[in-house]
Amino acid sequence: MAHSLVENPVSELADLFRLLGDNTRLRIVLTCLDKPIAVNDIASKLDLSNSLVSHHLRLLKAARIVKADRHGKQVFYATADQHISDILTNMLEHIAEPHPEAD
Amino acid sequence: MAHSLVENPVSELADLFRLLGDNTRLRIVLTCLDKPIAVNDIASKLDLSNSLVSHHLRLLKAARIVKADRHGKQVFYATADQHISDILTNMLEHIAEPHPEAD
DNA sequence: ATAACATATGAACATCTATTCAATTGTTTA
DNA sequence: TAAACAATTGAATAGATGTTCATATGTTAT
């Protein structure tokens, strides 16, 4: 099991990590980092089924990692807020840095 | 399956997130943030079995999230490098910030 | 060597979860 | 209204994974 309304901060953090810890889901989040993008466009861009993308987006939205905006038939998803964008951006910068390989 | 020697950056990032995405494991990592601490001390501090802690530490070590240092009978674990410490510290700061609850 | 302590490891199990497929809901156009 | 398009949802399944228990390995004492 995974959530209560207001969990302790560590559980909250773990939940966030867990959701970002799946390859497919992380790619989806990164695809809608900043710029809103429709479900179908995410799917074709990442070569995934609409269904799978939608399932993942549901989880991401429930965790407030992304937000949804409907425009006609399409629903555009984007990272929920600056909070999330910052975390992702920081992470990408971190892994871009050369790792000091100590042995 | 989860790893190749040099994965693409996104997979690498997902791996990191996935390992931090378990509540117990995250608490273990946070316990040995900066200051090295022995397995048994982690276990008693978090009220977990030595076995469980050791299992988790093995995964964390394999992913270079923590490093091990033996002193006599005890093995002290600490976050592997500044890279990891920074990520964790940043995250803790992030979740400490008030969330703007938009609806 | 034996004993006591600390950690690690393997197997087994139960739970969780990512994915697929089929069916449904919502939206626009004809 | 129907048809076409976009997204969602539910059920089913296969694979991953956290935890426990028992056993093994390593280390320091006696």
PDB file of C-alpha atoms (C1' of nucleotides) in Angstrom:
ATOM      1  CA  MET A   1       0.000   0.000   0.000  1.00  0.00           C
ATOM      2  CA  ALA A   2       1.202   3.485  -0.702  1.00  0.00           C
ATOM      3  CA  HIS A   3      -0.604   6.586   0.553  1.00  0.00           C
ATOM      4  CA  SER A   4      -2.396   8.423   3.271  1.00  0.00           C
ATOM      5  CA  LEU A   5      -3.590  11.978   2.905  1.00  0.00           C
ATOM      6  CA  VAL A   6      -0.715  13.595   4.697  1.00  0.00           C
ATOM      7  CA  GLU A   7       2.089  11.115   5.065  1.00  0.00           C
ATOM      8  CA  ASN A   8       5.337  11.818   6.753  1.00  0.00           C
ATOM      9  CA  PRO A   9       7.831  13.601   4.506  1.00  0.00           C
ATOM     10  CA  VAL A  10       9.957  10.534   3.908  1.00  0.00           C
ATOM     11  CA  SER A  11       7.044   8.461   2.648  1.00  0.00           C
ATOM     12  CA  GLU A  12       6.025  11.334   0.451  1.00  0.00           C
ATOM     13  CA  LEU A  13       9.504  11.494  -0.961  1.00  0.00           C
ATOM     14  CA  ALA A  14       9.598   7.749  -1.485  1.00  0.00           C
ATOM     15  CA  ASP A  15       6.305   7.908  -3.355  1.00  0.00           C
ATOM     16  CA  LEU A  16       7.725  10.526  -5.667  1.00  0.00           C
ATOM     17  CA  PHE A  17      10.871   8.498  -6.253  1.00  0.00           C
ATOM     18  CA  ARG A  18       8.906   5.327  -6.835  1.00  0.00           C
ATOM     19  CA  LEU A  19       6.783   6.909  -9.518  1.00  0.00           C
ATOM     20  CA  LEU A  20       9.816   8.330 -11.258  1.00  0.00           C
ATOM     21  CA  GLY A  21      11.624   5.034 -10.832  1.00  0.00           C
ATOM     22  CA  ASP A  22      10.024   3.304 -13.774  1.00  0.00           C
ATOM     23  CA  ASN A  23      11.790   3.754 -17.071  1.00  0.00           C
ATOM     24  CA  THR A  24       8.694   4.145 -19.179  1.00  0.00           C
ATOM     25  CA  ARG A  25       7.028   6.488 -16.720  1.00  0.00           C
ATOM     26  CA  LEU A  26      10.121   8.636 -16.351  1.00  0.00           C
ATOM     27  CA  ARG A  27      10.391   8.995 -20.111  1.00  0.00           C
ATOM     28  CA  ILE A  28       6.774  10.082 -20.189  1.00  0.00           C
ATOM     29  CA  VAL A  29       7.368  12.717 -17.533  1.00  0.00           C
ATOM     30  CA  LEU A  30      10.450  14.012 -19.297  1.00  0.00           C
ATOM     31  CA  THR A  31       8.485  14.241 -22.520  1.00  0.00           C
ATOM     32  CA  CYS A  32       6.036  16.633 -20.963  1.00  0.00           C
ATOM     33  CA  LEU A  33       8.585  18.638 -19.049  1.00  0.00           C
ATOM     34  CA  ASP A  34       7.546  22.294 -19.453  1.00  0.00           C
ATOM     35  CA  LYS A  35       5.663  22.011 -22.755  1.00  0.00           C
ATOM     36  CA  PRO A  36       2.202  20.461 -22.637  1.00  0.00           C
ATOM     37  CA  ILE A  37       1.808  17.509 -24.968  1.00  0.00           C
ATOM     38  CA  ALA A  38      -1.133  15.309 -25.926  1.00  0.00           C
ATOM     39  CA  VAL A  39      -1.390  11.656 -24.913  1.00  0.00           C
ATOM     40  CA  ASN A  40      -1.236  10.397 -28.461  1.00  0.00           C
ATOM     41  CA  ASP A  41       1.841  12.490 -29.186  1.00  0.00           C
ATOM     42  CA  ILE A  42       3.620  11.129 -26.159  1.00  0.00           C
ATOM     43  CA  ALA A  43       2.714   7.617 -27.227  1.00  0.00           C
ATOM     44  CA  SER A  44       3.967   7.943 -30.790  1.00  0.00           C
ATOM     45  CA  LYS A  45       7.043   9.855 -29.736  1.00  0.00           C
ATOM     46  CA  LEU A  46       8.028   7.106 -27.302  1.00  0.00           C
ATOM     47  CA  ASP A  47       6.568   4.282 -29.380  1.00  0.00           C
ATOM     48  CA  LEU A  48       4.115   3.180 -26.716  1.00  0.00           C
ATOM     49  CA  SER A  49       0.417   2.354 -26.797  1.00  0.00           C
ATOM     50  CA  ASN A  50      -2.044   5.081 -25.867  1.00  0.00           C
ATOM     51  CA  SER A  51      -3.409   2.803 -23.219  1.00  0.00           C
ATOM     52  CA  LEU A  52      -0.103   2.332 -21.502  1.00  0.00           C
ATOM     53  CA  VAL A  53       0.678   6.029 -21.587  1.00  0.00           C
ATOM     54  CA  SER A  54      -2.739   6.838 -20.209  1.00  0.00           C
ATOM     55  CA  HIS A  55      -2.343   4.357 -17.390  1.00  0.00           C
ATOM     56  CA  HIS A  56       0.948   5.908 -16.382  1.00  0.00           C
ATOM     57  CA  LEU A  57      -0.374   9.430 -16.690  1.00  0.00           C
ATOM     58  CA  ARG A  58      -3.179   8.556 -14.331  1.00  0.00           C
ATOM     59  CA  LEU A  59      -0.676   7.589 -11.659  1.00  0.00           C
ATOM     60  CA  LEU A  60       1.461  10.631 -12.318  1.00  0.00           C
ATOM     61  CA  LYS A  61      -1.528  12.907 -12.153  1.00  0.00           C
ATOM     62  CA  ALA A  62      -2.787  11.359  -8.930  1.00  0.00           C
ATOM     63  CA  ALA A  63       0.593  12.125  -7.414  1.00  0.00           C
ATOM     64  CA  ARG A  64       0.433  15.674  -8.778  1.00  0.00           C
ATOM     65  CA  ILE A  65       3.553  15.131 -10.811  1.00  0.00           C
ATOM     66  CA  VAL A  66       1.733  16.118 -13.977  1.00  0.00           C
ATOM     67  CA  LYS A  67      -1.444  18.056 -14.646  1.00  0.00           C
ATOM     68  CA  ALA A  68      -3.989  17.593 -17.411  1.00  0.00           C
ATOM     69  CA  ASP A  69      -5.602  20.167 -19.672  1.00  0.00           C
ATOM     70  CA  ARG A  70      -8.261  19.273 -22.201  1.00  0.00           C
ATOM     71  CA  HIS A  71      -8.386  21.037 -25.549  1.00  0.00           C
ATOM     72  CA  GLY A  72     -11.085  19.550 -27.708  1.00  0.00           C
ATOM     73  CA  LYS A  73     -10.565  15.855 -28.146  1.00  0.00           C
ATOM     74  CA  GLN A  74      -7.044  15.938 -26.887  1.00  0.00           C
ATOM     75  CA  VAL A  75      -5.754  16.123 -23.357  1.00  0.00           C
ATOM     76  CA  PHE A  76      -2.472  17.876 -22.876  1.00  0.00           C
ATOM     77  CA  TYR A  77      -0.196  16.894 -20.035  1.00  0.00           C
ATOM     78  CA  ALA A  78       2.597  18.903 -18.474  1.00  0.00           C
ATOM     79  CA  THR A  79       4.636  18.745 -15.313  1.00  0.00           C
ATOM     80  CA  ALA A  80       2.431  19.959 -12.507  1.00  0.00           C
ATOM     81  CA  ASP A  81       4.463  22.843 -11.181  1.00  0.00           C
ATOM     82  CA  GLN A  82       7.867  24.437 -10.849  1.00  0.00           C
ATOM     83  CA  HIS A  83       8.568  22.150  -7.934  1.00  0.00           C
ATOM     84  CA  ILE A  84       8.546  19.087 -10.143  1.00  0.00           C
ATOM     85  CA  SER A  85      10.296  20.795 -13.037  1.00  0.00           C
ATOM     86  CA  ASP A  86      13.107  21.865 -10.731  1.00  0.00           C
ATOM     87  CA  ILE A  87      13.574  18.395  -9.343  1.00  0.00           C
ATOM     88  CA  LEU A  88      13.753  16.858 -12.791  1.00  0.00           C
ATOM     89  CA  THR A  89      16.053  19.536 -14.122  1.00  0.00           C
ATOM     90  CA  ASN A  90      18.343  19.223 -11.130  1.00  0.00           C
ATOM     91  CA  MET A  91      18.452  15.484 -11.578  1.00  0.00           C
ATOM     92  CA  LEU A  92      19.316  15.743 -15.238  1.00  0.00           C
ATOM     93  CA  GLU A  93      22.097  18.150 -14.414  1.00  0.00           C
ATOM     94  CA  HIS A  94      23.374  15.838 -11.732  1.00  0.00           C
ATOM     95  CA  ILE A  95      23.627  12.803 -13.950  1.00  0.00           C
ATOM     96  CA  ALA A  96      25.178  14.933 -16.666  1.00  0.00           C
ATOM     97  CA  GLU A  97      28.105  15.643 -14.368  1.00  0.00           C
ATOM     98  CA  PRO A  98      31.049  13.276 -14.636  1.00  0.00           C
ATOM     99  CA  HIS A  99      30.955  10.623 -11.923  1.00  0.00           C
ATOM    100  CA  PRO A 100      34.168  10.392  -9.906  1.00  0.00           C
ATOM    101  CA  GLU A 101      34.768   6.633 -10.140  1.00  0.00           C
ATOM    102  CA  ALA A 102      36.306   5.698  -6.810  1.00  0.00           C
ATOM    103  CA  ASP A 103      37.515   2.182  -6.133  1.00  0.00           C
TER     104      ASP A 103
ATOM    105  CA  MET B   1      15.684  -6.527 -16.017  1.00  0.00           C
ATOM    106  CA  ALA B   2      17.456  -3.410 -14.926  1.00  0.00           C
ATOM    107  CA  HIS B   3      21.032  -2.660 -15.939  1.00  0.00           C
ATOM    108  CA  SER B   4      23.728  -2.616 -18.524  1.00  0.00           C
ATOM    109  CA  LEU B   5      27.186  -1.275 -17.903  1.00  0.00           C
ATOM    110  CA  VAL B   6      26.638   2.101 -19.452  1.00  0.00           C
ATOM    111  CA  GLU B   7      22.947   2.693 -19.908  1.00  0.00           C
ATOM    112  CA  ASN B   8      21.447   5.762 -21.401  1.00  0.00           C
ATOM    113  CA  PRO B   9      21.114   8.610 -18.927  1.00  0.00           C
ATOM    114  CA  VAL B  10      17.371   8.232 -18.515  1.00  0.00           C
ATOM    115  CA  SER B  11      17.608   4.568 -17.546  1.00  0.00           C
ATOM    116  CA  GLU B  12      20.386   5.422 -15.173  1.00  0.00           C
ATOM    117  CA  LEU B  13      18.205   8.072 -13.605  1.00  0.00           C
ATOM    118  CA  ALA B  14      15.250   5.697 -13.382  1.00  0.00           C
ATOM    119  CA  ASP B  15      17.419   3.126 -11.647  1.00  0.00           C
ATOM    120  CA  LEU B  16      18.437   5.680  -9.072  1.00  0.00           C
ATOM    121  CA  PHE B  17      14.841   6.744  -8.522  1.00  0.00           C
ATOM    122  CA  ARG B  18      13.638   3.172  -8.289  1.00  0.00           C
ATOM    123  CA  LEU B  19      16.112   2.322  -5.562  1.00  0.00           C
ATOM    124  CA  LEU B  20      15.180   5.414  -3.592  1.00  0.00           C
ATOM    125  CA  GLY B  21      11.510   4.728  -4.212  1.00  0.00           C
ATOM    126  CA  ASP B  22      11.098   2.165  -1.497  1.00  0.00           C
ATOM    127  CA  ASN B  23      10.191   3.537   1.899  1.00  0.00           C
ATOM    128  CA  THR B  24      12.416   1.264   3.925  1.00  0.00           C
ATOM    129  CA  ARG B  25      15.354   1.661   1.581  1.00  0.00           C
ATOM    130  CA  LEU B  26      15.025   5.432   1.508  1.00  0.00           C
ATOM    131  CA  ARG B  27      14.996   5.579   5.289  1.00  0.00           C
ATOM    132  CA  ILE B  28      18.146   3.487   5.308  1.00  0.00           C
ATOM    133  CA  VAL B  29      19.873   5.838   2.910  1.00  0.00           C
ATOM    134  CA  LEU B  30      18.827   8.886   4.874  1.00  0.00           C
ATOM    135  CA  THR B  31      20.138   7.268   8.036  1.00  0.00           C
ATOM    136  CA  CYS B  32      23.601   7.055   6.590  1.00  0.00           C
ATOM    137  CA  LEU B  33      23.576  10.432   4.932  1.00  0.00           C
ATOM    138  CA  ASP B  34      27.016  11.934   5.581  1.00  0.00           C
ATOM    139  CA  LYS B  35      27.877  10.045   8.774  1.00  0.00           C
ATOM    140  CA  PRO B  36      28.929   6.419   8.400  1.00  0.00           C
ATOM    141  CA  ILE B  37      26.840   4.041  10.474  1.00  0.00           C
ATOM    142  CA  ALA B  38      27.009   0.303  11.137  1.00  0.00           C
ATOM    143  CA  VAL B  39      24.410  -2.134   9.848  1.00  0.00           C
ATOM    144  CA  ASN B  40      23.204  -3.101  13.277  1.00  0.00           C
ATOM    145  CA  ASP B  41      22.819   0.533  14.294  1.00  0.00           C
ATOM    146  CA  ILE B  42      20.745   1.264  11.226  1.00  0.00           C
ATOM    147  CA  ALA B  43      18.603  -1.751  11.979  1.00  0.00           C
ATOM    148  CA  SER B  44      17.916  -0.872  15.597  1.00  0.00           C
ATOM    149  CA  LYS B  45      17.443   2.786  14.824  1.00  0.00           C
ATOM    150  CA  LEU B  46      14.791   1.988  12.223  1.00  0.00           C
ATOM    151  CA  ASP B  47      13.485  -1.100  14.015  1.00  0.00           C
ATOM    152  CA  LEU B  48      14.289  -3.463  11.169  1.00  0.00           C
ATOM    153  CA  SER B  49      16.013  -6.827  11.041  1.00  0.00           C
ATOM    154  CA  ASN B  50      19.715  -6.902  10.272  1.00  0.00           C
ATOM    155  CA  SER B  51      18.970  -9.188   7.392  1.00  0.00           C
ATOM    156  CA  LEU B  52      16.565  -6.810   5.758  1.00  0.00           C
ATOM    157  CA  VAL B  53      18.899  -3.872   6.168  1.00  0.00           C
ATOM    158  CA  SER B  54      21.749  -5.858   4.732  1.00  0.00           C
ATOM    159  CA  HIS B  55      19.711  -6.903   1.728  1.00  0.00           C
ATOM    160  CA  HIS B  56      18.825  -3.317   0.990  1.00  0.00           C
ATOM    161  CA  LEU B  57      22.374  -2.108   1.534  1.00  0.00           C
ATOM    162  CA  ARG B  58      23.571  -4.629  -0.980  1.00  0.00           C
ATOM    163  CA  LEU B  59      21.330  -3.115  -3.645  1.00  0.00           C
ATOM    164  CA  LEU B  60      22.261   0.409  -2.666  1.00  0.00           C
ATOM    165  CA  LYS B  61      25.933  -0.429  -2.756  1.00  0.00           C
ATOM    166  CA  ALA B  62      25.682  -2.113  -6.138  1.00  0.00           C
ATOM    167  CA  ALA B  63      24.158   1.087  -7.470  1.00  0.00           C
ATOM    168  CA  ARG B  64      26.916   3.105  -5.830  1.00  0.00           C
ATOM    169  CA  ILE B  65      24.424   4.997  -3.743  1.00  0.00           C
ATOM    170  CA  VAL B  66      26.229   3.985  -0.579  1.00  0.00           C
ATOM    171  CA  LYS B  67      29.727   2.744   0.133  1.00  0.00           C
ATOM    172  CA  ALA B  68      30.918   0.281   2.739  1.00  0.00           C
ATOM    173  CA  ASP B  69      33.848   0.515   5.118  1.00  0.00           C
ATOM    174  CA  ARG B  70      34.776  -2.293   7.441  1.00  0.00           C
ATOM    175  CA  HIS B  71      36.091  -1.571  10.923  1.00  0.00           C
ATOM    176  CA  GLY B  72      36.588  -4.749  12.854  1.00  0.00           C
ATOM    177  CA  LYS B  73      33.417  -6.780  12.952  1.00  0.00           C
ATOM    178  CA  GLN B  74      31.270  -3.902  11.892  1.00  0.00           C
ATOM    179  CA  VAL B  75      30.705  -2.501   8.443  1.00  0.00           C
ATOM    180  CA  PHE B  76      29.957   1.173   8.241  1.00  0.00           C
ATOM    181  CA  TYR B  77      27.859   2.506   5.436  1.00  0.00           C
ATOM    182  CA  ALA B  78      27.641   6.057   4.150  1.00  0.00           C
ATOM    183  CA  THR B  79      26.331   7.769   1.076  1.00  0.00           C
ATOM    184  CA  ALA B  80      28.769   7.090  -1.702  1.00  0.00           C
ATOM    185  CA  ASP B  81      29.714  10.594  -2.741  1.00  0.00           C
ATOM    186  CA  GLN B  82      28.757  14.242  -2.806  1.00  0.00           C
ATOM    187  CA  HIS B  83      26.660  13.554  -5.867  1.00  0.00           C
ATOM    188  CA  ILE B  84      24.247  11.411  -3.906  1.00  0.00           C
ATOM    189  CA  SER B  85      24.319  13.596  -0.820  1.00  0.00           C
ATOM    190  CA  ASP B  86      23.421  16.617  -2.906  1.00  0.00           C
ATOM    191  CA  ILE B  87      20.507  14.863  -4.551  1.00  0.00           C
ATOM    192  CA  LEU B  88      19.092  13.744  -1.249  1.00  0.00           C
ATOM    193  CA  THR B  89      19.630  17.102   0.385  1.00  0.00           C
ATOM    194  CA  ASN B  90      18.030  18.897  -2.526  1.00  0.00           C
ATOM    195  CA  MET B  91      15.071  16.579  -2.390  1.00  0.00           C
ATOM    196  CA  LEU B  92      14.578  17.088   1.320  1.00  0.00           C
ATOM    197  CA  GLU B  93      14.689  20.833   0.830  1.00  0.00           C
ATOM    198  CA  HIS B  94      12.188  20.563  -1.982  1.00  0.00           C
ATOM    199  CA  ILE B  95       9.624  18.630  -0.003  1.00  0.00           C
ATOM    200  CA  ALA B  96      10.175  20.927   2.949  1.00  0.00           C
ATOM    201  CA  GLU B  97       8.935  23.838   0.848  1.00  0.00           C
ATOM    202  CA  PRO B  98       5.225  24.549   1.075  1.00  0.00           C
ATOM    203  CA  HIS B  99       3.361  23.029  -1.847  1.00  0.00           C
ATOM    204  CA  PRO B 100       1.202  25.496  -3.749  1.00  0.00           C
ATOM    205  CA  GLU B 101      -2.067  23.553  -3.760  1.00  0.00           C
ATOM    206  CA  ALA B 102      -3.672  24.465  -7.044  1.00  0.00           C
ATOM    207  CA  ASP B 103      -7.113  23.196  -7.942  1.00  0.00           C
TER     208      ASP B 103
ATOM    209  C1'  DA C   1      40.276 -24.223  18.402  1.00  0.00           C
ATOM    210  C1'  DT C   2      35.843 -22.554  20.148  1.00  0.00           C
ATOM    211  C1'  DA C   3      32.570 -19.107  21.159  1.00  0.00           C
ATOM    212  C1'  DA C   4      30.306 -14.893  20.475  1.00  0.00           C
ATOM    213  C1'  DC C   5      29.275 -11.197  17.638  1.00  0.00           C
ATOM    214  C1'  DA C   6      28.323  -8.722  13.042  1.00  0.00           C
ATOM    215  C1'  DT C   7      27.146  -9.052   8.553  1.00  0.00           C
ATOM    216  C1'  DA C   8      25.931 -11.339   4.415  1.00  0.00           C
ATOM    217  C1'  DT C   9      23.490 -14.586   1.521  1.00  0.00           C
ATOM    218  C1'  DG C  10      20.024 -17.953  -0.552  1.00  0.00           C
ATOM    219  C1'  DA C  11      15.600 -19.684  -0.988  1.00  0.00           C
ATOM    220  C1'  DA C  12      10.773 -19.257  -0.570  1.00  0.00           C
ATOM    221  C1'  DC C  13       6.707 -16.588  -0.521  1.00  0.00           C
ATOM    222  C1'  DA C  14       3.379 -13.144  -0.909  1.00  0.00           C
ATOM    223  C1'  DT C  15       2.488  -8.826  -2.673  1.00  0.00           C
ATOM    224  C1'  DC C  16       2.849  -5.396  -5.960  1.00  0.00           C
ATOM    225  C1'  DT C  17       3.025  -3.560 -10.587  1.00  0.00           C
ATOM    226  C1'  DA C  18       3.852  -2.835 -15.622  1.00  0.00           C
ATOM    227  C1'  DT C  19       1.803  -4.239 -19.697  1.00  0.00           C
ATOM    228  C1'  DT C  20      -1.703  -5.896 -22.983  1.00  0.00           C
ATOM    229  C1'  DC C  21      -6.219  -6.280 -24.830  1.00  0.00           C
ATOM    230  C1'  DA C  22     -10.968  -5.213 -25.015  1.00  0.00           C
ATOM    231  C1'  DA C  23     -14.490  -2.230 -24.037  1.00  0.00           C
ATOM    232  C1'  DT C  24     -16.073   2.400 -22.689  1.00  0.00           C
ATOM    233  C1'  DT C  25     -16.426   7.348 -22.282  1.00  0.00           C
ATOM    234  C1'  DG C  26     -15.916  11.870 -24.127  1.00  0.00           C
ATOM    235  C1'  DT C  27     -15.459  15.128 -28.137  1.00  0.00           C
ATOM    236  C1'  DT C  28     -15.899  16.858 -32.679  1.00  0.00           C
ATOM    237  C1'  DT C  29     -17.452  16.634 -37.433  1.00  0.00           C
ATOM    238  C1'  DA C  30     -20.598  15.000 -41.141  1.00  0.00           C
TER     239       DA C  30
ATOM    240  C1'  DT D   1     -28.266  10.902 -35.426  1.00  0.00           C
ATOM    241  C1'  DA D   2     -23.962   8.383 -36.688  1.00  0.00           C
ATOM    242  C1'  DA D   3     -19.168   7.963 -37.473  1.00  0.00           C
ATOM    243  C1'  DA D   4     -14.399   8.984 -36.490  1.00  0.00           C
ATOM    244  C1'  DC D   5     -11.016  10.284 -33.350  1.00  0.00           C
ATOM    245  C1'  DA D   6      -8.827  10.688 -28.555  1.00  0.00           C
ATOM    246  C1'  DA D   7      -8.488   9.217 -24.172  1.00  0.00           C
ATOM    247  C1'  DT D   8      -9.777   6.399 -20.308  1.00  0.00           C
ATOM    248  C1'  DT D   9     -10.809   2.323 -17.787  1.00  0.00           C
ATOM    249  C1'  DG D  10     -11.118  -2.620 -16.164  1.00  0.00           C
ATOM    250  C1'  DA D  11      -9.668  -7.222 -16.113  1.00  0.00           C
ATOM    251  C1'  DA D  12      -6.185 -10.484 -16.679  1.00  0.00           C
ATOM    252  C1'  DT D  13      -1.454 -11.875 -16.635  1.00  0.00           C
ATOM    253  C1'  DA D  14       3.369 -12.265 -16.218  1.00  0.00           C
ATOM    254  C1'  DG D  15       7.238 -10.645 -14.084  1.00  0.00           C
ATOM    255  C1'  DA D  16       9.504  -7.974 -10.444  1.00  0.00           C
ATOM    256  C1'  DT D  17      10.465  -7.128  -5.620  1.00  0.00           C
ATOM    257  C1'  DG D  18      10.252  -6.588  -0.410  1.00  0.00           C
ATOM    258  C1'  DT D  19      10.333  -9.407   3.490  1.00  0.00           C
ATOM    259  C1'  DT D  20      11.250 -13.422   6.424  1.00  0.00           C
ATOM    260  C1'  DC D  21      13.740 -17.323   7.982  1.00  0.00           C
ATOM    261  C1'  DA D  22      17.561 -20.207   8.061  1.00  0.00           C
ATOM    262  C1'  DT D  23      22.221 -20.672   7.062  1.00  0.00           C
ATOM    263  C1'  DA D  24      26.819 -19.124   5.965  1.00  0.00           C
ATOM    264  C1'  DT D  25      30.786 -16.062   6.122  1.00  0.00           C
ATOM    265  C1'  DG D  26      33.864 -13.039   8.401  1.00  0.00           C
ATOM    266  C1'  DT D  27      36.016 -10.975  12.666  1.00  0.00           C
ATOM    267  C1'  DT D  28      37.548 -10.624  17.358  1.00  0.00           C
ATOM    268  C1'  DA D  29      37.844 -12.351  21.495  1.00  0.00           C
ATOM    269  C1'  DT D  30      38.762 -16.341  25.047  1.00  0.00           C
TER     270       DT D  30
END
